[in-house]
Coordinates of C-alpha atoms in Angstrom, one line a residue:
M11 CA -0.3 0.1 0.2
K12 CA 1.3 3.4 -1.0
R13 CA 2.3 5.9 1.9
R14 CA 0.1 8.1 0.1
T15 CA -3.1 5.8 0.6
L16 CA -2.2 5.1 3.8
L17 CA -2.6 8.4 5.0
K18 CA -5.7 9.2 3.3
T19 CA -7.3 5.8 5.0
G20 CA -7.6 4.6 9.3
L21 CA -4.0 5.5 10.0
L22 CA -4.5 8.6 11.8
G23 CA -7.9 8.1 14.0
F24 CA -6.9 8.5 16.8
G25 CA -8.4 5.4 19.2
T26 CA -9.7 6.0 22.5
L27 CA -7.6 7.0 25.2
V28 CA -7.9 6.9 29.1
A29 CA -6.6 10.5 29.3
P30 CA -3.5 9.8 32.1
T31 CA -1.9 11.0 35.7
L32 CA 1.3 12.3 34.1
P33 CA 4.5 10.7 36.0
A34 CA 6.8 13.5 37.6
I35 CA 9.5 14.7 35.0
A36 CA 12.5 14.8 36.8
K37 CA 14.5 18.6 35.4
T38 CA 17.4 17.3 33.5
P39 CA 19.4 19.6 31.2
S40 CA 18.2 19.6 28.2
L41 CA 20.7 17.3 26.1
L42 CA 18.8 18.5 22.5
D43 CA 21.4 19.4 19.4
P44 CA 20.2 22.5 18.1
N45 CA 21.1 21.2 15.2
L46 CA 18.9 19.0 14.9
L47 CA 16.4 21.5 16.1
K48 CA 16.1 23.3 12.9
K49 CA 16.4 19.7 10.7
A50 CA 13.1 19.0 12.5
K51 CA 11.7 22.9 11.9
A52 CA 12.8 22.3 8.0
A53 CA 11.5 18.8 7.9
L54 CA 8.5 20.2 9.5
D55 CA 7.5 22.5 6.7
T56 CA 8.1 20.1 4.3
H57 CA 5.6 17.6 5.3
H58 CA 3.1 20.7 6.9
L59 CA 0.6 18.7 4.6
P60 CA 0.2 15.0 7.0
I61 CA 1.1 17.3 9.3
K62 CA -2.3 18.3 11.1
H63 CA -0.9 19.6 14.6
T64 CA 2.1 21.5 14.9
D65 CA 2.9 22.6 18.5
V66 CA 4.4 19.6 20.1
I67 CA 7.7 17.5 18.3
G68 CA 8.8 15.0 18.7
I69 CA 13.0 15.0 18.0
A70 CA 15.7 11.0 18.4
D71 CA 18.7 12.4 18.6
Y72 CA 20.3 8.5 18.0
A73 CA 24.2 9.9 18.2
L74 CA 23.7 9.5 21.4
H75 CA 23.9 7.0 23.6
S76 CA 20.9 5.0 25.0
A77 CA 22.4 5.6 28.3
K78 CA 21.8 9.4 27.5
P79 CA 17.1 10.9 27.3
R80 CA 17.6 11.4 24.0
F81 CA 14.2 11.2 22.7
H82 CA 12.7 14.8 23.5
L83 CA 10.0 16.3 22.7
V84 CA 9.7 19.6 22.1
D85 CA 7.1 22.5 22.7
L86 CA 7.1 24.4 19.7
M87 CA 5.2 27.1 21.5
N88 CA 6.9 27.7 24.5
G89 CA 10.1 26.2 23.0
R90 CA 10.6 23.5 26.6
T91 CA 12.2 20.9 26.1
T92 CA 11.2 17.7 28.3
S93 CA 13.8 14.2 27.1
F94 CA 13.8 10.7 27.7
L95 CA 15.6 7.4 27.6
V96 CA 14.5 5.2 24.0
A97 CA 15.6 1.9 22.7
H98 CA 17.1 1.7 19.4
G99 CA 16.6 -1.4 17.4
R100 CA 19.0 -4.0 16.9
G101 CA 19.5 -4.2 13.2
S102 CA 21.1 -0.9 14.3
D103 CA 23.5 -1.6 17.0
K104 CA 23.9 -6.1 16.2
R105 CA 26.7 -5.9 19.4
H106 CA 24.6 -4.0 21.6
T107 CA 27.1 -1.1 22.3
G108 CA 24.9 1.4 23.3
W109 CA 25.4 2.6 20.1
L110 CA 22.9 3.1 16.9
Q111 CA 25.6 1.3 13.9
R112 CA 23.3 2.1 11.4
F113 CA 19.8 2.8 9.4
S114 CA 17.8 0.2 6.9
N115 CA 15.0 0.6 5.8
I116 CA 14.5 -2.4 4.7
P117 CA 11.6 -5.2 6.6
G118 CA 13.5 -7.5 8.4
S119 CA 16.0 -6.2 9.5
E120 CA 14.4 -4.6 12.5
A121 CA 16.7 -2.0 12.7
S122 CA 15.7 1.8 13.5
S123 CA 15.1 3.9 10.3
G124 CA 16.1 7.9 10.1
G125 CA 13.6 10.6 8.7
S126 CA 10.0 12.3 9.6
Y127 CA 7.0 10.3 10.5
V128 CA 3.7 11.6 11.0
T129 CA 1.7 10.1 14.1
G130 CA -1.4 8.2 13.8
Q131 CA -3.6 6.3 15.5
A132 CA -3.6 4.8 18.8
Y133 CA -4.4 1.2 20.0
I134 CA -3.6 -2.1 22.3
G135 CA -0.8 -4.6 20.8
K136 CA 1.3 -7.0 22.2
H137 CA 3.4 -4.6 23.8
G138 CA -0.2 -2.8 25.3
R139 CA -0.9 0.9 25.0
S140 CA 1.2 1.9 21.8
R141 CA 1.3 4.3 19.0
R142 CA 1.4 4.0 14.9
L143 CA 3.6 6.0 12.8
A144 CA 3.9 6.5 9.1
G145 CA 7.0 7.3 8.1
L146 CA 7.3 11.3 5.7
D147 CA 10.9 10.0 3.4
P148 CA 11.9 8.0 0.9
S149 CA 14.6 6.9 3.8
N150 CA 11.4 5.2 6.1
D151 CA 8.3 4.7 3.9
L152 CA 8.2 1.4 4.4
A153 CA 7.7 2.2 8.7
Y154 CA 4.0 0.8 8.8
Q155 CA 4.2 -1.9 7.0
R156 CA 7.5 -2.9 9.0
A157 CA 5.3 -1.9 11.7
I158 CA 7.6 0.6 13.6
V159 CA 5.6 2.3 16.1
I160 CA 5.5 3.4 19.9
H161 CA 5.8 1.4 22.6
G162 CA 6.5 0.8 26.3
A163 CA 8.8 -1.6 26.7
W164 CA 10.8 -3.3 30.3
Y165 CA 13.7 -3.0 29.0
V166 CA 14.0 1.1 29.4
D167 CA 14.6 2.3 32.7
S168 CA 16.3 3.8 34.8
K169 CA 18.0 1.0 36.0
M170 CA 18.8 -0.9 33.6
V171 CA 21.1 2.6 32.5
K172 CA 22.8 1.9 35.9
Q173 CA 23.2 -2.2 35.6
Y174 CA 23.9 -2.5 32.6
G175 CA 25.2 0.9 31.2
K176 CA 22.9 1.1 28.0
V177 CA 18.9 0.5 27.6
G178 CA 17.9 -2.4 25.8
R179 CA 17.1 -3.2 21.9
S180 CA 13.9 -3.1 19.8
Q181 CA 12.6 -4.4 16.4
G182 CA 13.2 -1.1 15.4
C183 CA 10.3 0.4 16.6
F184 CA 11.0 3.5 19.5
A185 CA 10.7 1.7 22.6
F186 CA 9.8 4.1 25.9
S187 CA 9.5 2.8 29.6
E188 CA 6.5 2.5 30.1
T189 CA 6.6 5.4 33.7
D190 CA 6.8 7.6 30.1
L191 CA 4.9 6.6 27.8
D192 CA 1.7 8.0 28.8
H193 CA 2.9 11.0 28.3
I194 CA 4.1 10.7 25.3
L195 CA 1.5 9.2 24.1
Q196 CA -0.8 12.1 25.3
R197 CA 2.0 14.6 24.4
L198 CA 2.8 13.5 21.4
G199 CA -0.8 12.5 19.4
T200 CA -2.3 12.0 16.7
G201 CA -1.0 14.1 13.4
R202 CA 1.9 15.3 14.4
M203 CA 5.4 15.1 13.7
L204 CA 8.4 12.4 14.7
F205 CA 11.9 13.1 13.6
A206 CA 15.1 11.2 14.3
D207 CA 18.0 11.6 13.2
K208 CA 22.1 11.8 14.1
G209 CA 22.7 15.1 16.0
S210 CA 26.5 16.6 15.7
N211 CA 27.6 14.1 17.8
E212 CA 27.4 12.2 14.9
I213 CA 30.5 9.4 14.0
G214 CA 29.3 7.6 11.1
T215 CA 26.4 6.1 10.1
A216 CA 25.9 3.5 7.0
L217 CA 22.3 3.6 5.6
I218 CA 21.7 -0.3 4.4

């Protein structure tokens, strides 16, 4: 199914979610790279048609190690940024170093894909509460078919970082701590942009 067709069908239908009680977010210095924010804003301009809401965007900076809070929710109305731990795909880091080595858009690669996404329907799946995503760029336009989504995971939290020095790996999805998931699902609701790339700390990333 073509990406344009996906966007016109049920992808952007918003599933019923009970408004959660938001967790207390620790006030830590933001690691958001200003240059990556500029790239995300440029992508927002490029994809202004499918992105219906531009108040909040999500930015994953995969130049940073998985032990760092490298996923940023940016409120473009007041400039506030809140950062969280996020996993990358095991196909992007086969030796489980905690560093994303490569992006891939290939089905079955279990790798993360870089590029712009539009958030879609919230649903209950095998990972519990989740949100669908559709890729908007050639680098991630198979995301919907690959079932790349936002979901919670037991292997993403501060205890994992303290014990192992990194979080676990997903199958290419944006996996977050269960503690943070409610906040992310609510703030990054349907019709908003998620942008994944590497910031200025980039050490080189292959695309397969």
